PDB file of C-alpha atoms in Angstrom:
ATOM      1  CA  MET A   1       2.114   0.022 -26.037  1.00  0.00           C
ATOM      2  CA  PRO A   2       4.601  -2.178 -23.919  1.00  0.00           C
ATOM      3  CA  GLY A   3       6.662  -0.338 -21.003  1.00  0.00           C
ATOM      4  CA  SER A   4       4.260   2.216 -20.860  1.00  0.00           C
ATOM      5  CA  GLY A   5       2.885   1.023 -17.434  1.00  0.00           C
ATOM      6  CA  ARG A   6      -0.368   0.704 -18.851  1.00  0.00           C
ATOM      7  CA  ALA A   7      -1.873  -2.431 -18.705  1.00  0.00           C
ATOM      8  CA  GLN A   8      -2.460  -4.303 -22.253  1.00  0.00           C
ATOM      9  CA  GLY A   9      -5.116  -6.072 -23.864  1.00  0.00           C
ATOM     10  CA  PRO A  10      -8.978  -5.975 -22.756  1.00  0.00           C
ATOM     11  CA  SER A  11     -10.178  -3.482 -19.575  1.00  0.00           C
ATOM     12  CA  PRO A  12     -10.727  -6.070 -16.899  1.00  0.00           C
ATOM     13  CA  THR A  13     -14.111  -6.816 -15.792  1.00  0.00           C
ATOM     14  CA  THR A  14     -14.360  -8.185 -12.739  1.00  0.00           C
ATOM     15  CA  LEU A  15     -13.315  -6.469  -9.443  1.00  0.00           C
ATOM     16  CA  SER A  16     -10.820  -9.753  -9.377  1.00  0.00           C
ATOM     17  CA  GLU A  17      -9.707  -8.633 -12.692  1.00  0.00           C
ATOM     18  CA  VAL A  18      -8.881  -4.866 -11.845  1.00  0.00           C
ATOM     19  CA  ILE A  19      -7.294  -6.796  -8.618  1.00  0.00           C
ATOM     20  CA  LYS A  20      -4.647  -8.714 -10.529  1.00  0.00           C
ATOM     21  CA  GLN A  21      -3.931  -6.560 -13.210  1.00  0.00           C
ATOM     22  CA  PHE A  22      -2.982  -3.668 -10.549  1.00  0.00           C
ATOM     23  CA  LYS A  23      -1.265  -6.468  -8.514  1.00  0.00           C
ATOM     24  CA  THR A  24       0.703  -7.656 -11.285  1.00  0.00           C
ATOM     25  CA  LEU A  25       1.596  -3.640 -12.627  1.00  0.00           C
ATOM     26  CA  THR A  26       2.577  -2.401  -9.252  1.00  0.00           C
ATOM     27  CA  THR A  27       5.172  -5.967  -8.749  1.00  0.00           C
ATOM     28  CA  ARG A  28       6.204  -5.162 -12.085  1.00  0.00           C
ATOM     29  CA  ARG A  29       7.212  -1.404 -11.354  1.00  0.00           C
ATOM     30  CA  TYR A  30       8.823  -2.670  -7.866  1.00  0.00           C
ATOM     31  CA  ILE A  31      11.356  -5.081 -10.074  1.00  0.00           C
ATOM     32  CA  GLU A  32      12.012  -2.059 -11.951  1.00  0.00           C
ATOM     33  CA  GLY A  33      12.756   0.117  -9.472  1.00  0.00           C
ATOM     34  CA  VAL A  34      14.941  -2.419  -7.520  1.00  0.00           C
ATOM     35  CA  ARG A  35      18.152  -1.447  -9.054  1.00  0.00           C
ATOM     36  CA  PRO A  36      17.451   2.286 -10.180  1.00  0.00           C
ATOM     37  CA  TYR A  37      16.077   3.422  -6.867  1.00  0.00           C
ATOM     38  CA  GLY A  38      18.337   0.609  -4.762  1.00  0.00           C
ATOM     39  CA  TRP A  39      14.652  -0.617  -3.399  1.00  0.00           C
ATOM     40  CA  HIS A  40      15.239  -4.268  -1.580  1.00  0.00           C
ATOM     41  CA  SER A  41      14.655  -6.360  -3.515  1.00  0.00           C
ATOM     42  CA  PHE A  42      12.028  -9.468  -1.995  1.00  0.00           C
ATOM     43  CA  SER A  43      11.990 -13.088  -2.423  1.00  0.00           C
ATOM     44  CA  GLY A  44       8.886 -15.277  -3.323  1.00  0.00           C
ATOM     45  CA  LYS A  45       5.720 -12.650  -3.537  1.00  0.00           C
ATOM     46  CA  LEU A  46       5.466  -9.332  -3.325  1.00  0.00           C
ATOM     47  CA  TRP A  47       2.111  -9.465  -2.774  1.00  0.00           C
ATOM     48  CA  GLN A  48      -0.439 -12.160  -0.651  1.00  0.00           C
ATOM     49  CA  ARG A  49      -2.544 -14.450  -3.370  1.00  0.00           C
ATOM     50  CA  SER A  50      -6.393 -13.219  -2.406  1.00  0.00           C
ATOM     51  CA  TYR A  51      -7.589  -9.600  -0.695  1.00  0.00           C
ATOM     52  CA  HIS A  52     -10.018  -8.805   1.104  1.00  0.00           C
ATOM     53  CA  ASP A  53     -13.642  -6.795  -0.323  1.00  0.00           C
ATOM     54  CA  HIS A  54     -15.750  -5.707   1.775  1.00  0.00           C
ATOM     55  CA  ILE A  55     -19.057  -3.100   2.251  1.00  0.00           C
ATOM     56  CA  ILE A  56     -19.037   0.420   3.616  1.00  0.00           C
ATOM     57  CA  ARG A  57     -22.018   1.212   5.315  1.00  0.00           C
ATOM     58  CA  LYS A  58     -21.321   3.673   7.953  1.00  0.00           C
ATOM     59  CA  GLY A  59     -18.951   6.208   8.571  1.00  0.00           C
ATOM     60  CA  THR A  60     -18.004   4.326  11.745  1.00  0.00           C
ATOM     61  CA  GLU A  61     -16.751   1.151   9.727  1.00  0.00           C
ATOM     62  CA  LEU A  62     -15.008   4.187   6.850  1.00  0.00           C
ATOM     63  CA  ASN A  63     -12.972   4.959   9.930  1.00  0.00           C
ATOM     64  CA  LYS A  64     -11.739   1.933  11.317  1.00  0.00           C
ATOM     65  CA  ILE A  65     -10.646   0.639   7.695  1.00  0.00           C
ATOM     66  CA  ARG A  66      -8.580   3.608   7.349  1.00  0.00           C
ATOM     67  CA  THR A  67      -7.103   3.476  10.899  1.00  0.00           C
ATOM     68  CA  TYR A  68      -6.431  -0.434   9.756  1.00  0.00           C
ATOM     69  CA  ILE A  69      -4.476   1.061   6.398  1.00  0.00           C
ATOM     70  CA  CYS A  70      -2.316   3.689   8.093  1.00  0.00           C
ATOM     71  CA  ASN A  71      -1.333   1.079  11.206  1.00  0.00           C
ATOM     72  CA  ASN A  72      -0.448  -1.238   8.495  1.00  0.00           C
ATOM     73  CA  PRO A  73       2.863  -0.852   8.105  1.00  0.00           C
ATOM     74  CA  ILE A  74       3.681  -0.028  11.788  1.00  0.00           C
ATOM     75  CA  GLU A  75       2.926  -3.764  12.014  1.00  0.00           C
ATOM     76  CA  TRP A  76       5.417  -4.538   9.443  1.00  0.00           C
ATOM     77  CA  GLU A  77       7.727  -2.332  11.797  1.00  0.00           C
ATOM     78  CA  GLY A  78      11.103  -5.036  12.051  1.00  0.00           C
ATOM     79  CA  ARG A  79      10.921  -6.382   8.509  1.00  0.00           C
ATOM     80  CA  VAL A  80      10.425  -3.566   6.039  1.00  0.00           C
ATOM     81  CA  ARG A  81      13.701  -1.681   6.782  1.00  0.00           C
ATOM     82  CA  ASP A  82      13.846   1.664   4.726  1.00  0.00           C
ATOM     83  CA  THR A  83      10.285   2.914   6.937  1.00  0.00           C
ATOM     84  CA  HIS A  84      11.267   6.067   5.434  1.00  0.00           C
ATOM     85  CA  LEU A  85       9.547   5.319   2.534  1.00  0.00           C
ATOM     86  CA  TRP A  86       6.219   4.649   3.653  1.00  0.00           C
ATOM     87  CA  ALA A  87       6.682   6.661   6.362  1.00  0.00           C
ATOM     88  CA  ARG A  88       5.813  10.440   4.621  1.00  0.00           C
ATOM     89  CA  PRO A  89       3.965  13.263   6.480  1.00  0.00           C
ATOM     90  CA  ASP A  90       2.158  14.120   2.810  1.00  0.00           C
ATOM     91  CA  ARG A  91       0.585  11.013   2.622  1.00  0.00           C
ATOM     92  CA  LYS A  92      -3.072  11.796   2.500  1.00  0.00           C
ATOM     93  CA  GLY A  93      -4.940  10.962   5.462  1.00  0.00           C
ATOM     94  CA  CYS A  94      -1.732   9.743   8.008  1.00  0.00           C
ATOM     95  CA  PHE A  95       0.319  11.229   9.396  1.00  0.00           C
ATOM     96  CA  ILE A  96       3.379  10.113  11.487  1.00  0.00           C
ATOM     97  CA  SER A  97       4.188  10.551  14.903  1.00  0.00           C
ATOM     98  CA  GLN A  98       7.940  10.057  16.140  1.00  0.00           C
ATOM     99  CA  SER A  99       9.101   9.720  20.054  1.00  0.00           C
ATOM    100  CA  LYS A 100      11.610   8.578  21.911  1.00  0.00           C
ATOM    101  CA  SER A 101       9.391   5.663  23.607  1.00  0.00           C
ATOM    102  CA  LYS A 102       7.060   4.581  20.690  1.00  0.00           C
ATOM    103  CA  ARG A 103       6.097   5.387  16.590  1.00  0.00           C
ATOM    104  CA  THR A 104       2.283   5.554  16.207  1.00  0.00           C
ATOM    105  CA  LEU A 105       1.053   6.446  12.779  1.00  0.00           C
ATOM    106  CA  ARG A 106      -2.635   8.020  13.125  1.00  0.00           C
ATOM    107  CA  VAL A 107      -5.925   9.682  10.681  1.00  0.00           C
ATOM    108  CA  ARG A 108      -5.673  12.989  10.640  1.00  0.00           C
ATOM    109  CA  PRO A 109      -9.149  14.042  12.350  1.00  0.00           C
ATOM    110  CA  GLU A 110      -9.935  15.982   8.766  1.00  0.00           C
ATOM    111  CA  TYR A 111     -10.020  13.013   7.079  1.00  0.00           C
ATOM    112  CA  HIS A 112     -12.789  11.405   9.273  1.00  0.00           C
TER     113      HIS A 112
END
């Protein structure tokens, strides 16, 4: 059903098809939310063209990737105006530490 937020057509069968549909759906949803929710519009593309997949073989690799994901928004500081939209303490596995000198985002120990 169009407009239901569900992908149309046959189900994806490869990882690249899944990623493509995910990026398409989330981009569409973001564009639809710009006006009603006051999200910032963007020029160009919301997603980078490709993606990086990686087989996680050890817990240390998983923790490294979790830390990267949690800290990624910090890398965008200065480019993302409404940091309160992503800096929420309810994000599973991440929390924000607000200090006067520096803001950091770390993986919660219980998710290691």
